[in-house]
Amino acid sequence: MDWKFWLSGSEPRPRYALLVALGVMLLMALTYSVWQPGGPVLAAFAAIVAVIIAHISAKLIMRR
């Protein structure tokens, strides 16, 4: 497994940043009904998971 590929940002960086930002916004909007009643701790956990999923998705999209 290539850890450097998964742990670094993708090139070109503006496109990668846009994909990650859109992914996080979409995931947080879709899961609003789950984390909103849980308060700030659950919201922070949901944000961390959303960033990880968006990062992996952006890397896979830009790999093509």
PDB file of N, CA and C in Angstrom:
ATOM      1  N   MET A   1       0.844  -1.182   0.000  1.00  0.00           N
ATOM      2  CA  MET A   1       0.000   0.000   0.000  1.00  0.00           C
ATOM      3  C   MET A   1       0.886   1.240   0.000  1.00  0.00           C
ATOM      4  N   ASP A   2       0.503   2.199  -0.813  1.00  0.00           N
ATOM      5  CA  ASP A   2       1.279   3.426  -0.960  1.00  0.00           C
ATOM      6  C   ASP A   2       0.734   4.496   0.006  1.00  0.00           C
ATOM      7  N   TRP A   3       1.325   4.565   1.211  1.00  0.00           N
ATOM      8  CA  TRP A   3       0.860   5.498   2.239  1.00  0.00           C
ATOM      9  C   TRP A   3       1.066   6.949   1.837  1.00  0.00           C
ATOM     10  N   LYS A   4       2.145   7.232   1.096  1.00  0.00           N
ATOM     11  CA  LYS A   4       2.411   8.616   0.685  1.00  0.00           C
ATOM     12  C   LYS A   4       1.280   9.134  -0.209  1.00  0.00           C
ATOM     13  N   PHE A   5       0.782   8.265  -1.091  1.00  0.00           N
ATOM     14  CA  PHE A   5      -0.313   8.668  -1.973  1.00  0.00           C
ATOM     15  C   PHE A   5      -1.549   9.042  -1.168  1.00  0.00           C
ATOM     16  N   TRP A   6      -1.911   8.227  -0.178  1.00  0.00           N
ATOM     17  CA  TRP A   6      -3.140   8.457   0.569  1.00  0.00           C
ATOM     18  C   TRP A   6      -3.015   9.587   1.584  1.00  0.00           C
ATOM     19  N   LEU A   7      -1.820   9.868   2.095  1.00  0.00           N
ATOM     20  CA  LEU A   7      -1.666  10.861   3.152  1.00  0.00           C
ATOM     21  C   LEU A   7      -1.282  12.249   2.652  1.00  0.00           C
ATOM     22  N   SER A   8      -1.014  12.399   1.356  1.00  0.00           N
ATOM     23  CA  SER A   8      -0.644  13.710   0.822  1.00  0.00           C
ATOM     24  C   SER A   8      -1.801  14.275  -0.002  1.00  0.00           C
ATOM     25  N   GLY A   9      -1.751  15.571  -0.228  1.00  0.00           N
ATOM     26  CA  GLY A   9      -2.759  16.209  -1.065  1.00  0.00           C
ATOM     27  C   GLY A   9      -2.524  15.845  -2.519  1.00  0.00           C
ATOM     28  N   SER A  10      -3.522  16.076  -3.331  1.00  0.00           N
ATOM     29  CA  SER A  10      -3.444  15.725  -4.739  1.00  0.00           C
ATOM     30  C   SER A  10      -3.033  16.943  -5.557  1.00  0.00           C
ATOM     31  N   GLU A  11      -2.559  16.711  -6.748  1.00  0.00           N
ATOM     32  CA  GLU A  11      -2.206  17.801  -7.654  1.00  0.00           C
ATOM     33  C   GLU A  11      -3.197  17.825  -8.793  1.00  0.00           C
ATOM     34  N   PRO A  12      -3.629  18.915  -9.327  1.00  0.00           N
ATOM     35  CA  PRO A  12      -3.392  20.289  -8.899  1.00  0.00           C
ATOM     36  C   PRO A  12      -4.184  20.624  -7.632  1.00  0.00           C
ATOM     37  N   ARG A  13      -3.575  21.338  -6.754  1.00  0.00           N
ATOM     38  CA  ARG A  13      -4.150  21.577  -5.429  1.00  0.00           C
ATOM     39  C   ARG A  13      -5.479  22.337  -5.420  1.00  0.00           C
ATOM     40  N   PRO A  14      -5.696  23.343  -6.279  1.00  0.00           N
ATOM     41  CA  PRO A  14      -7.000  24.029  -6.222  1.00  0.00           C
ATOM     42  C   PRO A  14      -8.170  23.085  -6.523  1.00  0.00           C
ATOM     43  N   ARG A  15      -7.992  22.196  -7.475  1.00  0.00           N
ATOM     44  CA  ARG A  15      -9.067  21.240  -7.798  1.00  0.00           C
ATOM     45  C   ARG A  15      -9.280  20.268  -6.638  1.00  0.00           C
ATOM     46  N   TYR A  16      -8.209  19.820  -6.025  1.00  0.00           N
ATOM     47  CA  TYR A  16      -8.310  18.913  -4.875  1.00  0.00           C
ATOM     48  C   TYR A  16      -9.030  19.601  -3.721  1.00  0.00           C
ATOM     49  N   ALA A  17      -8.654  20.838  -3.437  1.00  0.00           N
ATOM     50  CA  ALA A  17      -9.279  21.584  -2.342  1.00  0.00           C
ATOM     51  C   ALA A  17     -10.768  21.797  -2.617  1.00  0.00           C
ATOM     52  N   LEU A  18     -11.117  22.092  -3.854  1.00  0.00           N
ATOM     53  CA  LEU A  18     -12.524  22.272  -4.205  1.00  0.00           C
ATOM     54  C   LEU A  18     -13.304  20.972  -4.026  1.00  0.00           C
ATOM     55  N   LEU A  19     -12.745  19.844  -4.477  1.00  0.00           N
ATOM     56  CA  LEU A  19     -13.417  18.565  -4.322  1.00  0.00           C
ATOM     57  C   LEU A  19     -13.614  18.204  -2.851  1.00  0.00           C
ATOM     58  N   VAL A  20     -12.599  18.437  -2.036  1.00  0.00           N
ATOM     59  CA  VAL A  20     -12.715  18.129  -0.606  1.00  0.00           C
ATOM     60  C   VAL A  20     -13.744  19.042   0.056  1.00  0.00           C
ATOM     61  N   ALA A  21     -13.709  20.325  -0.253  1.00  0.00           N
ATOM     62  CA  ALA A  21     -14.668  21.262   0.349  1.00  0.00           C
ATOM     63  C   ALA A  21     -16.105  20.909  -0.028  1.00  0.00           C
ATOM     64  N   LEU A  22     -16.334  20.607  -1.294  1.00  0.00           N
ATOM     65  CA  LEU A  22     -17.676  20.230  -1.723  1.00  0.00           C
ATOM     66  C   LEU A  22     -18.106  18.909  -1.081  1.00  0.00           C
ATOM     67  N   GLY A  23     -17.180  17.980  -0.972  1.00  0.00           N
ATOM     68  CA  GLY A  23     -17.499  16.703  -0.341  1.00  0.00           C
ATOM     69  C   GLY A  23     -17.869  16.856   1.121  1.00  0.00           C
ATOM     70  N   VAL A  24     -17.121  17.680   1.836  1.00  0.00           N
ATOM     71  CA  VAL A  24     -17.415  17.895   3.261  1.00  0.00           C
ATOM     72  C   VAL A  24     -18.771  18.583   3.425  1.00  0.00           C
ATOM     73  N   MET A  25     -19.032  19.589   2.616  1.00  0.00           N
ATOM     74  CA  MET A  25     -20.324  20.287   2.717  1.00  0.00           C
ATOM     75  C   MET A  25     -21.476  19.335   2.409  1.00  0.00           C
ATOM     76  N   LEU A  26     -21.324  18.505   1.387  1.00  0.00           N
ATOM     77  CA  LEU A  26     -22.374  17.561   1.031  1.00  0.00           C
ATOM     78  C   LEU A  26     -22.591  16.527   2.133  1.00  0.00           C
ATOM     79  N   LEU A  27     -21.519  15.971   2.655  1.00  0.00           N
ATOM     80  CA  LEU A  27     -21.646  14.963   3.706  1.00  0.00           C
ATOM     81  C   LEU A  27     -22.229  15.549   4.993  1.00  0.00           C
ATOM     82  N   MET A  28     -21.818  16.741   5.361  1.00  0.00           N
ATOM     83  CA  MET A  28     -22.364  17.366   6.563  1.00  0.00           C
ATOM     84  C   MET A  28     -23.847  17.709   6.374  1.00  0.00           C
ATOM     85  N   ALA A  29     -24.225  18.117   5.166  1.00  0.00           N
ATOM     86  CA  ALA A  29     -25.640  18.418   4.909  1.00  0.00           C
ATOM     87  C   ALA A  29     -26.486  17.146   4.947  1.00  0.00           C
ATOM     88  N   LEU A  30     -25.952  16.065   4.389  1.00  0.00           N
ATOM     89  CA  LEU A  30     -26.707  14.810   4.374  1.00  0.00           C
ATOM     90  C   LEU A  30     -26.870  14.202   5.762  1.00  0.00           C
ATOM     91  N   THR A  31     -25.899  14.418   6.628  1.00  0.00           N
ATOM     92  CA  THR A  31     -25.942  13.808   7.958  1.00  0.00           C
ATOM     93  C   THR A  31     -26.388  14.790   9.046  1.00  0.00           C
ATOM     94  N   TYR A  32     -26.951  15.920   8.655  1.00  0.00           N
ATOM     95  CA  TYR A  32     -27.353  16.947   9.621  1.00  0.00           C
ATOM     96  C   TYR A  32     -28.314  16.399  10.668  1.00  0.00           C
ATOM     97  N   SER A  33     -29.263  15.598  10.232  1.00  0.00           N
ATOM     98  CA  SER A  33     -30.265  15.099  11.176  1.00  0.00           C
ATOM     99  C   SER A  33     -29.668  14.120  12.181  1.00  0.00           C
ATOM    100  N   VAL A  34     -28.489  13.599  11.903  1.00  0.00           N
ATOM    101  CA  VAL A  34     -27.832  12.674  12.825  1.00  0.00           C
ATOM    102  C   VAL A  34     -26.995  13.428  13.851  1.00  0.00           C
ATOM    103  N   TRP A  35     -26.170  14.381  13.383  1.00  0.00           N
ATOM    104  CA  TRP A  35     -25.243  15.026  14.322  1.00  0.00           C
ATOM    105  C   TRP A  35     -25.812  16.263  15.016  1.00  0.00           C
ATOM    106  N   GLN A  36     -26.837  16.879  14.470  1.00  0.00           N
ATOM    107  CA  GLN A  36     -27.378  18.093  15.080  1.00  0.00           C
ATOM    108  C   GLN A  36     -27.930  17.835  16.481  1.00  0.00           C
ATOM    109  N   PRO A  37     -28.706  16.780  16.719  1.00  0.00           N
ATOM    110  CA  PRO A  37     -29.202  16.548  18.079  1.00  0.00           C
ATOM    111  C   PRO A  37     -28.096  16.124  19.048  1.00  0.00           C
ATOM    112  N   GLY A  38     -26.973  15.644  18.531  1.00  0.00           N
ATOM    113  CA  GLY A  38     -25.896  15.153  19.390  1.00  0.00           C
ATOM    114  C   GLY A  38     -25.024  16.246  19.973  1.00  0.00           C
ATOM    115  N   GLY A  39     -25.177  17.453  19.504  1.00  0.00           N
ATOM    116  CA  GLY A  39     -24.404  18.562  20.039  1.00  0.00           C
ATOM    117  C   GLY A  39     -23.040  18.708  19.394  1.00  0.00           C
ATOM    118  N   PRO A  40     -22.183  19.542  20.000  1.00  0.00           N
ATOM    119  CA  PRO A  40     -20.902  19.877  19.379  1.00  0.00           C
ATOM    120  C   PRO A  40     -19.923  18.706  19.291  1.00  0.00           C
ATOM    121  N   VAL A  41     -19.977  17.784  20.221  1.00  0.00           N
ATOM    122  CA  VAL A  41     -19.034  16.658  20.181  1.00  0.00           C
ATOM    123  C   VAL A  41     -19.336  15.758  18.992  1.00  0.00           C
ATOM    124  N   LEU A  42     -20.596  15.431  18.797  1.00  0.00           N
ATOM    125  CA  LEU A  42     -20.972  14.599  17.658  1.00  0.00           C
ATOM    126  C   LEU A  42     -20.776  15.355  16.346  1.00  0.00           C
ATOM    127  N   ALA A  43     -20.977  16.662  16.345  1.00  0.00           N
ATOM    128  CA  ALA A  43     -20.741  17.456  15.142  1.00  0.00           C
ATOM    129  C   ALA A  43     -19.256  17.452  14.773  1.00  0.00           C
ATOM    130  N   ALA A  44     -18.393  17.551  15.766  1.00  0.00           N
ATOM    131  CA  ALA A  44     -16.951  17.502  15.500  1.00  0.00           C
ATOM    132  C   ALA A  44     -16.544  16.138  14.960  1.00  0.00           C
ATOM    133  N   PHE A  45     -17.083  15.078  15.535  1.00  0.00           N
ATOM    134  CA  PHE A  45     -16.787  13.729  15.045  1.00  0.00           C
ATOM    135  C   PHE A  45     -17.278  13.556  13.610  1.00  0.00           C
ATOM    136  N   ALA A  46     -18.472  14.040  13.315  1.00  0.00           N
ATOM    137  CA  ALA A  46     -19.018  13.947  11.961  1.00  0.00           C
ATOM    138  C   ALA A  46     -18.165  14.742  10.974  1.00  0.00           C
ATOM    139  N   ALA A  47     -17.651  15.892  11.403  1.00  0.00           N
ATOM    140  CA  ALA A  47     -16.803  16.702  10.526  1.00  0.00           C
ATOM    141  C   ALA A  47     -15.491  15.987  10.218  1.00  0.00           C
ATOM    142  N   ILE A  48     -14.898  15.359  11.217  1.00  0.00           N
ATOM    143  CA  ILE A  48     -13.643  14.627  10.995  1.00  0.00           C
ATOM    144  C   ILE A  48     -13.863  13.473  10.025  1.00  0.00           C
ATOM    145  N   VAL A  49     -14.931  12.727  10.234  1.00  0.00           N
ATOM    146  CA  VAL A  49     -15.236  11.609   9.333  1.00  0.00           C
ATOM    147  C   VAL A  49     -15.540  12.120   7.926  1.00  0.00           C
ATOM    148  N   ALA A  50     -16.239  13.248   7.815  1.00  0.00           N
ATOM    149  CA  ALA A  50     -16.556  13.818   6.507  1.00  0.00           C
ATOM    150  C   ALA A  50     -15.292  14.249   5.771  1.00  0.00           C
ATOM    151  N   VAL A  51     -14.336  14.823   6.476  1.00  0.00           N
ATOM    152  CA  VAL A  51     -13.085  15.232   5.843  1.00  0.00           C
ATOM    153  C   VAL A  51     -12.317  14.011   5.339  1.00  0.00           C
ATOM    154  N   ILE A  52     -12.280  12.950   6.129  1.00  0.00           N
ATOM    155  CA  ILE A  52     -11.565  11.735   5.713  1.00  0.00           C
ATOM    156  C   ILE A  52     -12.222  11.129   4.476  1.00  0.00           C
ATOM    157  N   ILE A  53     -13.538  11.012   4.482  1.00  0.00           N
ATOM    158  CA  ILE A  53     -14.246  10.441   3.335  1.00  0.00           C
ATOM    159  C   ILE A  53     -14.090  11.328   2.100  1.00  0.00           C
ATOM    160  N   ALA A  54     -14.177  12.637   2.278  1.00  0.00           N
ATOM    161  CA  ALA A  54     -14.020  13.556   1.148  1.00  0.00           C
ATOM    162  C   ALA A  54     -12.601  13.500   0.592  1.00  0.00           C
ATOM    163  N   HIS A  55     -11.607  13.363   1.455  1.00  0.00           N
ATOM    164  CA  HIS A  55     -10.215  13.252   1.003  1.00  0.00           C
ATOM    165  C   HIS A  55     -10.036  12.002   0.148  1.00  0.00           C
ATOM    166  N   ILE A  56     -10.536  10.870   0.627  1.00  0.00           N
ATOM    167  CA  ILE A  56     -10.402   9.619  -0.128  1.00  0.00           C
ATOM    168  C   ILE A  56     -11.145   9.723  -1.456  1.00  0.00           C
ATOM    169  N   SER A  57     -12.333  10.298  -1.438  1.00  0.00           N
ATOM    170  CA  SER A  57     -13.102  10.452  -2.672  1.00  0.00           C
ATOM    171  C   SER A  57     -12.389  11.357  -3.671  1.00  0.00           C
ATOM    172  N   ALA A  58     -11.833  12.465  -3.196  1.00  0.00           N
ATOM    173  CA  ALA A  58     -11.119  13.383  -4.092  1.00  0.00           C
ATOM    174  C   ALA A  58      -9.886  12.714  -4.682  1.00  0.00           C
ATOM    175  N   LYS A  59      -9.166  11.946  -3.871  1.00  0.00           N
ATOM    176  CA  LYS A  59      -7.983  11.243  -4.388  1.00  0.00           C
ATOM    177  C   LYS A  59      -8.379  10.247  -5.472  1.00  0.00           C
ATOM    178  N   LEU A  60      -9.462   9.503  -5.258  1.00  0.00           N
ATOM    179  CA  LEU A  60      -9.900   8.531  -6.250  1.00  0.00           C
ATOM    180  C   LEU A  60     -10.420   9.211  -7.520  1.00  0.00           C
ATOM    181  N   ILE A  61     -11.116  10.337  -7.379  1.00  0.00           N
ATOM    182  CA  ILE A  61     -11.595  11.065  -8.542  1.00  0.00           C
ATOM    183  C   ILE A  61     -10.429  11.611  -9.354  1.00  0.00           C
ATOM    184  N   MET A  62      -9.424  12.160  -8.677  1.00  0.00           N
ATOM    185  CA  MET A  62      -8.303  12.777  -9.397  1.00  0.00           C
ATOM    186  C   MET A  62      -7.317  11.743  -9.921  1.00  0.00           C
ATOM    187  N   ARG A  63      -7.417  10.522  -9.465  1.00  0.00           N
ATOM    188  CA  ARG A  63      -6.521   9.460  -9.944  1.00  0.00           C
ATOM    189  C   ARG A  63      -6.842   9.098 -11.386  1.00  0.00           C
ATOM    190  N   ARG A  64      -8.125   9.240 -11.769  1.00  0.00           N
ATOM    191  CA  ARG A  64      -8.533   8.871 -13.122  1.00  0.00           C
ATOM    192  C   ARG A  64      -7.956   9.804 -14.147  1.00  0.00           C
TER     193      ARG A  64
END
